[in-house]
mmCIF file of C-alpha atoms in Angstrom:
data_model
loop_
_atom_site.group_PDB
_atom_site.id
_atom_site.type_symbol
_atom_site.label_atom_id
_atom_site.label_comp_id
_atom_site.label_asym_id
_atom_site.label_seq_id
_atom_site.Cartn_x
_atom_site.Cartn_y
_atom_site.Cartn_z
ATOM 1 C CA UNK A 6 23.367 -30.369 -58.555
ATOM 2 C CA UNK A 7 27.122 -30.958 -59.577
ATOM 3 C CA UNK A 8 29.654 -28.864 -58.026
ATOM 4 C CA UNK A 9 31.844 -26.509 -60.266
ATOM 5 C CA UNK A 10 34.841 -24.841 -59.295
ATOM 6 C CA UNK A 11 34.787 -22.059 -61.946
ATOM 7 C CA UNK A 12 34.216 -18.614 -60.616
ATOM 8 C CA UNK A 13 32.634 -15.901 -62.876
ATOM 9 C CA UNK A 14 35.225 -13.238 -61.566
ATOM 10 C CA UNK A 15 32.336 -11.098 -60.401
ATOM 11 C CA UNK A 16 31.831 -12.422 -56.905
ATOM 12 C CA UNK A 17 29.077 -15.031 -58.001
ATOM 13 C CA UNK A 18 29.056 -18.720 -57.238
ATOM 14 C CA UNK A 19 28.756 -21.012 -60.067
ATOM 15 C CA UNK A 20 29.438 -20.982 -63.681
ATOM 16 C CA UNK A 21 26.244 -20.687 -65.710
ATOM 17 C CA UNK A 22 26.197 -17.051 -66.439
ATOM 18 C CA UNK A 23 29.322 -14.812 -66.936
ATOM 19 C CA UNK A 24 29.133 -11.010 -67.170
ATOM 20 C CA UNK A 25 27.342 -9.890 -70.413
ATOM 21 C CA UNK A 26 25.920 -13.470 -70.936
ATOM 22 C CA UNK A 27 22.574 -14.845 -70.571
ATOM 23 C CA UNK A 28 20.520 -14.254 -67.114
ATOM 24 C CA UNK A 29 20.185 -17.004 -64.687
ATOM 25 C CA UNK A 30 16.519 -18.226 -64.725
ATOM 26 C CA UNK A 31 14.791 -20.918 -62.701
ATOM 27 C CA UNK A 32 11.279 -22.133 -63.024
ATOM 28 C CA UNK A 33 9.492 -23.451 -60.054
ATOM 29 C CA UNK A 34 8.043 -26.863 -59.828
ATOM 30 C CA UNK A 35 6.789 -29.188 -57.234
ATOM 31 C CA UNK A 36 8.381 -32.710 -57.174
ATOM 32 C CA UNK A 37 5.701 -35.344 -56.072
ATOM 33 C CA UNK A 38 7.591 -38.465 -56.732
ATOM 34 C CA UNK A 39 9.065 -38.031 -53.176
ATOM 35 C CA UNK A 40 7.429 -37.473 -49.909
ATOM 36 C CA UNK A 41 7.155 -34.876 -48.685
ATOM 37 C CA UNK A 42 6.726 -32.978 -51.745
ATOM 38 C CA UNK A 43 8.840 -29.907 -51.986
ATOM 39 C CA UNK A 44 9.478 -27.087 -54.464
ATOM 40 C CA UNK A 45 12.061 -28.113 -57.202
ATOM 41 C CA UNK A 46 13.741 -25.534 -59.437
ATOM 42 C CA UNK A 47 14.300 -25.984 -62.913
ATOM 43 C CA UNK A 48 17.593 -24.057 -63.442
ATOM 44 C CA UNK A 49 19.112 -22.630 -66.644
ATOM 45 C CA UNK A 50 22.525 -22.838 -64.662
ATOM 46 C CA UNK A 51 24.498 -25.252 -62.702
ATOM 47 C CA UNK A 52 24.438 -24.338 -59.058
ATOM 48 C CA UNK A 53 27.519 -24.570 -56.854
ATOM 49 C CA UNK A 54 26.704 -25.988 -53.419
ATOM 50 C CA UNK A 55 28.871 -25.188 -50.433
ATOM 51 C CA UNK A 56 28.927 -26.735 -46.931
ATOM 52 C CA UNK A 57 27.510 -23.338 -45.588
ATOM 53 C CA UNK A 58 24.640 -23.601 -48.085
ATOM 54 C CA UNK A 59 23.859 -27.197 -46.881
ATOM 55 C CA UNK A 60 23.936 -26.149 -43.185
ATOM 56 C CA UNK A 61 21.540 -22.987 -43.896
ATOM 57 C CA UNK A 62 19.253 -24.921 -46.183
ATOM 58 C CA UNK A 63 19.216 -25.716 -49.828
ATOM 59 C CA UNK A 64 16.372 -25.997 -52.470
ATOM 60 C CA UNK A 65 16.550 -29.023 -54.609
ATOM 61 C CA UNK A 66 16.802 -28.618 -58.587
ATOM 62 C CA UNK A 67 18.472 -29.399 -61.696
ATOM 63 C CA UNK A 68 19.905 -27.773 -64.793
ATOM 64 C CA UNK A 69 19.667 -30.479 -66.954
ATOM 65 C CA UNK A 70 15.853 -30.845 -68.157
ATOM 66 C CA UNK A 71 15.478 -28.792 -71.446
ATOM 67 C CA UNK A 72 13.267 -25.637 -71.584
ATOM 68 C CA UNK A 73 10.050 -27.560 -73.021
ATOM 69 C CA UNK A 74 10.285 -30.118 -70.043
ATOM 70 C CA UNK A 75 10.879 -27.269 -67.527
ATOM 71 C CA UNK A 76 7.798 -25.396 -68.714
ATOM 72 C CA UNK A 77 5.643 -28.547 -68.806
ATOM 73 C CA UNK A 78 6.986 -29.462 -65.133
ATOM 74 C CA UNK A 79 5.972 -26.169 -63.901
ATOM 75 C CA UNK A 80 2.648 -25.566 -65.620
ATOM 76 C CA UNK A 81 1.093 -29.016 -64.572
ATOM 77 C CA UNK A 82 -1.852 -27.770 -62.379
ATOM 78 C CA UNK A 83 -3.539 -30.291 -60.305
ATOM 79 C CA UNK A 84 -7.155 -31.602 -61.851
ATOM 80 C CA UNK A 85 -6.218 -29.623 -65.267
ATOM 81 C CA UNK A 86 -2.971 -31.345 -66.528
ATOM 82 C CA UNK A 87 -1.335 -34.661 -65.977
ATOM 83 C CA UNK A 88 1.893 -35.007 -63.760
ATOM 84 C CA UNK A 89 5.089 -34.441 -65.904
ATOM 85 C CA UNK A 90 7.443 -37.406 -65.697
ATOM 86 C CA UNK A 91 11.450 -37.187 -66.315
ATOM 87 C CA UNK A 92 13.675 -40.106 -66.574
ATOM 88 C CA UNK A 93 16.864 -39.256 -64.913
ATOM 89 C CA UNK A 94 20.032 -41.327 -65.364
ATOM 90 C CA UNK A 95 21.804 -41.296 -62.031
ATOM 91 C CA UNK A 96 25.193 -41.920 -63.135
ATOM 92 C CA UNK A 97 25.483 -39.584 -66.013
ATOM 93 C CA UNK A 98 22.854 -37.205 -64.859
ATOM 94 C CA UNK A 99 20.894 -37.182 -68.164
ATOM 95 C CA UNK A 100 17.361 -36.139 -67.952
ATOM 96 C CA UNK A 101 14.653 -37.082 -70.553
ATOM 97 C CA UNK A 102 11.043 -36.147 -70.561
ATOM 98 C CA UNK A 103 8.334 -38.722 -70.576
ATOM 99 C CA UNK A 104 7.203 -37.580 -73.943
ATOM 100 C CA UNK A 105 10.494 -37.748 -75.481
ATOM 101 C CA UNK A 106 10.616 -41.549 -74.752
ATOM 102 C CA UNK A 107 7.230 -41.841 -76.689
ATOM 103 C CA UNK A 108 8.827 -40.347 -79.698
ATOM 104 C CA UNK A 109 7.378 -36.667 -79.147
ATOM 105 C CA UNK A 110 3.825 -37.877 -78.523
ATOM 106 C CA UNK A 111 2.035 -35.925 -75.787
ATOM 107 C CA UNK A 112 -0.501 -37.179 -73.210
ATOM 108 C CA UNK A 113 -3.781 -35.645 -73.043
ATOM 109 C CA UNK A 114 -3.323 -33.487 -70.223
ATOM 110 C CA UNK A 115 -0.492 -31.754 -72.089
ATOM 111 C CA UNK A 116 -2.831 -30.061 -74.305
ATOM 112 C CA UNK A 117 -4.994 -28.740 -71.391
ATOM 113 C CA UNK A 118 -7.542 -31.565 -71.933
ATOM 114 C CA UNK A 119 -9.421 -32.834 -68.904
ATOM 115 C CA UNK A 120 -8.033 -36.443 -68.309
ATOM 116 C CA UNK A 121 -10.883 -37.289 -66.097
ATOM 117 C CA UNK A 122 -9.597 -39.364 -62.959
ATOM 118 C CA UNK A 123 -6.141 -39.186 -64.211
ATOM 119 C CA UNK A 124 -5.867 -42.793 -65.394
ATOM 120 C CA UNK A 125 -5.145 -41.915 -68.880
ATOM 121 C CA UNK A 126 -2.173 -39.510 -67.698
ATOM 122 C CA UNK A 127 -1.077 -42.294 -65.231
ATOM 123 C CA UNK A 128 -1.158 -44.814 -68.055
ATOM 124 C CA UNK A 129 1.104 -42.727 -70.257
ATOM 125 C CA UNK A 130 3.527 -42.141 -67.581
ATOM 126 C CA UNK A 131 3.605 -45.770 -66.988
ATOM 127 C CA UNK A 132 4.213 -46.510 -70.414
ATOM 128 C CA UNK A 133 7.090 -44.025 -70.568
ATOM 129 C CA UNK A 134 8.582 -45.660 -67.704
ATOM 130 C CA UNK A 135 8.004 -49.264 -69.158
ATOM 131 C CA UNK A 136 9.622 -48.275 -72.598
ATOM 132 C CA UNK A 137 12.566 -46.488 -71.190
ATOM 133 C CA UNK A 138 15.870 -47.405 -72.863
ATOM 134 C CA UNK A 139 17.548 -50.681 -71.612
ATOM 135 C CA UNK A 140 21.147 -50.642 -70.886
ATOM 136 C CA UNK A 141 23.693 -53.655 -70.374
ATOM 137 C CA UNK A 142 25.930 -51.507 -68.218
ATOM 138 C CA UNK A 143 24.378 -52.008 -64.631
ATOM 139 C CA UNK A 144 25.944 -48.514 -63.479
ATOM 140 C CA UNK A 145 23.508 -46.748 -65.658
ATOM 141 C CA UNK A 146 20.547 -46.460 -63.214
ATOM 142 C CA UNK A 147 17.469 -44.542 -63.995
ATOM 143 C CA UNK A 148 14.758 -43.321 -61.948
ATOM 144 C CA UNK A 149 11.502 -41.515 -62.438
ATOM 145 C CA UNK A 150 10.933 -37.973 -61.226
ATOM 146 C CA UNK A 151 7.250 -36.679 -61.339
ATOM 147 C CA UNK A 152 6.401 -32.823 -61.300
ATOM 148 C CA UNK A 153 3.333 -30.748 -60.878
ATOM 149 C CA UNK A 154 2.760 -27.139 -60.951
ATOM 150 C CA UNK A 155 4.915 -25.245 -58.427
ATOM 151 C CA UNK A 156 2.104 -22.983 -57.480
ATOM 152 C CA UNK A 157 0.843 -25.584 -55.085
ATOM 153 C CA UNK A 158 3.655 -25.003 -52.841
ATOM 154 C CA UNK A 159 4.745 -21.551 -53.951
ATOM 155 C CA UNK A 160 1.875 -19.666 -55.865
ATOM 156 C CA UNK A 161 3.947 -16.367 -55.126
ATOM 157 C CA UNK A 162 7.608 -17.433 -56.265
ATOM 158 C CA UNK A 163 9.114 -14.082 -55.000
ATOM 159 C CA UNK A 164 10.643 -15.780 -51.915
ATOM 160 C CA UNK A 165 12.055 -18.620 -53.891
ATOM 161 C CA UNK A 166 13.715 -15.925 -56.146
ATOM 162 C CA UNK A 167 15.258 -14.179 -53.267
ATOM 163 C CA UNK A 168 16.443 -17.247 -51.724
ATOM 164 C CA UNK A 169 18.165 -18.422 -54.869
ATOM 165 C CA UNK A 170 19.623 -14.829 -55.478
ATOM 166 C CA UNK A 171 21.117 -15.039 -52.017
ATOM 167 C CA UNK A 172 22.724 -18.403 -53.037
ATOM 168 C CA UNK A 173 24.009 -17.017 -56.095
ATOM 169 C CA UNK A 174 25.428 -13.573 -55.190
ATOM 170 C CA UNK A 175 27.292 -12.177 -52.329
ATOM 171 C CA UNK A 176 25.243 -10.862 -49.289
ATOM 172 C CA UNK A 177 26.214 -7.394 -49.794
ATOM 173 C CA UNK A 178 25.084 -7.144 -53.406
ATOM 174 C CA UNK A 179 21.773 -5.144 -53.596
ATOM 175 C CA UNK A 180 18.648 -6.791 -55.014
ATOM 176 C CA UNK A 181 15.900 -5.526 -57.353
ATOM 177 C CA UNK A 182 13.070 -7.674 -57.022
ATOM 178 C CA UNK A 183 10.103 -7.405 -59.383
ATOM 179 C CA UNK A 184 7.013 -9.504 -58.519
ATOM 180 C CA UNK A 185 4.356 -9.669 -61.125
ATOM 181 C CA UNK A 186 1.092 -11.247 -60.019
ATOM 182 C CA UNK A 187 -1.818 -12.540 -62.409
ATOM 183 C CA UNK A 188 -4.457 -10.824 -60.769
ATOM 184 C CA UNK A 189 -6.386 -11.142 -57.384
ATOM 185 C CA UNK A 190 -10.047 -11.577 -57.228
ATOM 186 C CA UNK A 191 -12.212 -9.530 -54.575
ATOM 187 C CA UNK A 192 -12.841 -11.170 -51.467
ATOM 188 C CA UNK A 193 -16.120 -12.909 -51.448
ATOM 189 C CA UNK A 194 -18.304 -15.496 -49.568
ATOM 190 C CA UNK A 195 -17.768 -19.232 -50.912
ATOM 191 C CA UNK A 196 -20.784 -21.371 -50.360
ATOM 192 C CA UNK A 197 -20.250 -24.932 -49.108
ATOM 193 C CA UNK A 198 -20.381 -27.844 -51.592
ATOM 194 C CA UNK A 199 -22.046 -30.292 -49.411
ATOM 195 C CA UNK A 200 -19.114 -32.777 -49.965
ATOM 196 C CA UNK A 201 -16.654 -32.980 -47.287
ATOM 197 C CA UNK A 202 -13.773 -34.371 -49.289
ATOM 198 C CA UNK A 203 -14.175 -31.815 -52.176
ATOM 199 C CA UNK A 204 -14.637 -28.934 -49.697
ATOM 200 C CA UNK A 205 -11.472 -30.133 -47.916
ATOM 201 C CA UNK A 206 -9.370 -30.399 -51.070
ATOM 202 C CA UNK A 207 -10.624 -26.917 -52.318
ATOM 203 C CA UNK A 208 -9.777 -25.237 -48.754
ATOM 204 C CA UNK A 209 -6.291 -26.988 -48.884
ATOM 205 C CA UNK A 210 -5.550 -25.588 -52.369
ATOM 206 C CA UNK A 211 -6.918 -22.096 -51.430
ATOM 207 C CA UNK A 212 -4.699 -21.975 -48.456
ATOM 208 C CA UNK A 213 -1.400 -23.165 -49.990
ATOM 209 C CA UNK A 214 -2.076 -20.863 -53.145
ATOM 210 C CA UNK A 215 -2.300 -17.605 -50.951
ATOM 211 C CA UNK A 216 0.146 -14.983 -52.357
ATOM 212 C CA UNK A 217 -0.321 -12.007 -49.806
ATOM 213 C CA UNK A 218 1.705 -13.510 -46.978
ATOM 214 C CA UNK A 219 4.812 -14.053 -49.311
ATOM 215 C CA UNK A 220 4.316 -10.398 -50.462
ATOM 216 C CA UNK A 221 4.277 -9.259 -46.747
ATOM 217 C CA UNK A 222 7.295 -11.503 -45.812
ATOM 218 C CA UNK A 223 9.544 -10.459 -48.734
ATOM 219 C CA UNK A 224 8.701 -6.725 -47.841
ATOM 220 C CA UNK A 225 10.075 -7.253 -44.380
ATOM 221 C CA UNK A 226 13.199 -9.391 -45.133
ATOM 222 C CA UNK A 227 14.908 -7.544 -47.793
ATOM 223 C CA UNK A 228 17.753 -5.106 -46.839
ATOM 224 C CA UNK A 229 17.531 -1.436 -46.633
ATOM 225 C CA UNK A 230 19.797 -1.022 -49.970
ATOM 226 C CA UNK A 231 17.375 -3.651 -51.749
ATOM 227 C CA UNK A 232 14.346 -2.585 -53.969
ATOM 228 C CA UNK A 233 10.981 -4.277 -54.269
ATOM 229 C CA UNK A 234 8.304 -3.764 -56.848
ATOM 230 C CA UNK A 235 4.816 -5.618 -56.688
ATOM 231 C CA UNK A 236 2.626 -5.339 -59.314
ATOM 232 C CA UNK A 237 -0.827 -7.166 -58.858
ATOM 233 C CA UNK A 238 -4.193 -5.907 -60.332
ATOM 234 C CA UNK A 239 -7.288 -6.486 -58.203
ATOM 235 C CA UNK A 240 -10.896 -7.152 -59.661
ATOM 236 C CA UNK A 241 -13.766 -9.224 -60.042
ATOM 237 C CA UNK A 242 -12.599 -10.765 -63.336
ATOM 238 C CA UNK A 243 -9.512 -12.409 -61.762
ATOM 239 C CA UNK A 244 -11.930 -14.632 -59.795
ATOM 240 C CA UNK A 245 -12.475 -16.493 -62.934
ATOM 241 C CA UNK A 246 -11.762 -20.440 -63.357
ATOM 242 C CA UNK A 247 -8.375 -21.460 -64.448
ATOM 243 C CA UNK A 248 -9.653 -22.969 -67.512
ATOM 244 C CA UNK A 249 -11.967 -20.303 -68.458
ATOM 245 C CA UNK A 250 -11.054 -19.347 -71.964
ATOM 246 C CA UNK A 251 -14.157 -17.378 -73.140
ATOM 247 C CA UNK A 252 -13.491 -14.244 -75.102
ATOM 248 C CA UNK A 253 -15.706 -12.109 -72.621
ATOM 249 C CA UNK A 254 -13.472 -13.458 -69.733
ATOM 250 C CA UNK A 255 -10.169 -12.568 -71.595
ATOM 251 C CA UNK A 256 -11.649 -8.942 -72.412
ATOM 252 C CA UNK A 257 -12.628 -8.523 -68.833
ATOM 253 C CA UNK A 258 -9.223 -9.472 -67.468
ATOM 254 C CA UNK A 259 -7.540 -7.355 -70.185
ATOM 255 C CA UNK A 260 -9.667 -4.192 -69.021
ATOM 256 C CA UNK A 261 -9.172 -4.638 -65.466
ATOM 257 C CA UNK A 262 -5.371 -5.069 -65.803
ATOM 258 C CA UNK A 263 -5.183 -1.917 -68.002
ATOM 259 C CA UNK A 264 -7.205 -0.011 -65.519
ATOM 260 C CA UNK A 265 -4.791 -1.024 -62.917
ATOM 261 C CA UNK A 266 -1.793 -0.002 -64.900
ATOM 262 C CA UNK A 267 -3.405 3.600 -65.527
ATOM 263 C CA UNK A 268 -3.591 4.310 -61.945
ATOM 264 C CA UNK A 269 -1.161 6.818 -60.457
ATOM 265 C CA UNK A 270 0.201 4.521 -57.955
ATOM 266 C CA UNK A 271 1.139 1.987 -60.822
ATOM 267 C CA UNK A 272 2.586 4.570 -62.989
ATOM 268 C CA UNK A 273 4.685 5.844 -60.097
ATOM 269 C CA UNK A 274 6.150 2.393 -59.478
ATOM 270 C CA UNK A 275 6.918 1.762 -63.374
ATOM 271 C CA UNK A 276 8.642 4.963 -63.343
ATOM 272 C CA UNK A 277 10.762 4.203 -60.362
ATOM 273 C CA UNK A 278 11.487 0.829 -61.625
ATOM 274 C CA UNK A 279 12.536 2.072 -65.127
ATOM 275 C CA UNK A 280 14.847 4.648 -63.529
ATOM 276 C CA UNK A 281 16.458 2.210 -61.391
ATOM 277 C CA UNK A 282 17.055 -0.130 -64.163
ATOM 278 C CA UNK A 283 18.750 2.487 -66.082
ATOM 279 C CA UNK A 284 21.423 3.034 -63.595
#
């Protein structure tokens, strides 16, 4: 991202959020137009990179894509939605979504419809690239960035949030980290499918989407002055398929989430968090 020498005056790096202004927000996507695929942060602010940051590790990202593009890029779940393409003008840094190139039209996958083998989604992306505006100025070069759901690499983005916070704020600033899970299914036996390729893909996704290891890691790497709250209901209903929108499934999810929040442990955590945020 572009460098910016402005200082917020509160020890923070970058200029995207001044005291009393809007919070810094980043959504986690995965960029798949490069190899190897890596997490990619869709930021609401401009990041200032330093030589120290580059030496200690940096996470790629951009602040130019709009909110709709950022949401689409971070929710393009494989097999359920088509990849999201963004045309980026390298010289000026402009970023335009593929559906913006098509005059606001959306691909089949963008409405949650199954695109089969992905050919329709791929054709839509190719069409967006083909019909990108042409410029007489040779210095205005564009490239296509393709994104999928960030959960494929960071299903629990808490570690990414802590990483980004350490880049934005001084090391001595205390962090209050709140991690909200979407529910964990009870452990159960999973029968083999009989198809080696599909079984391998399912095993790979299940392994990369694990959230408990990130939870355990964050608990151990935060400092003594930091606060960490993890809310994650557990129940059989949370083992439903990603595209299960049946009314009875929604009711079961709501019921088990409510039961979790009614436990003494969850109530104590909520009360502790509320008291901390009031300080």
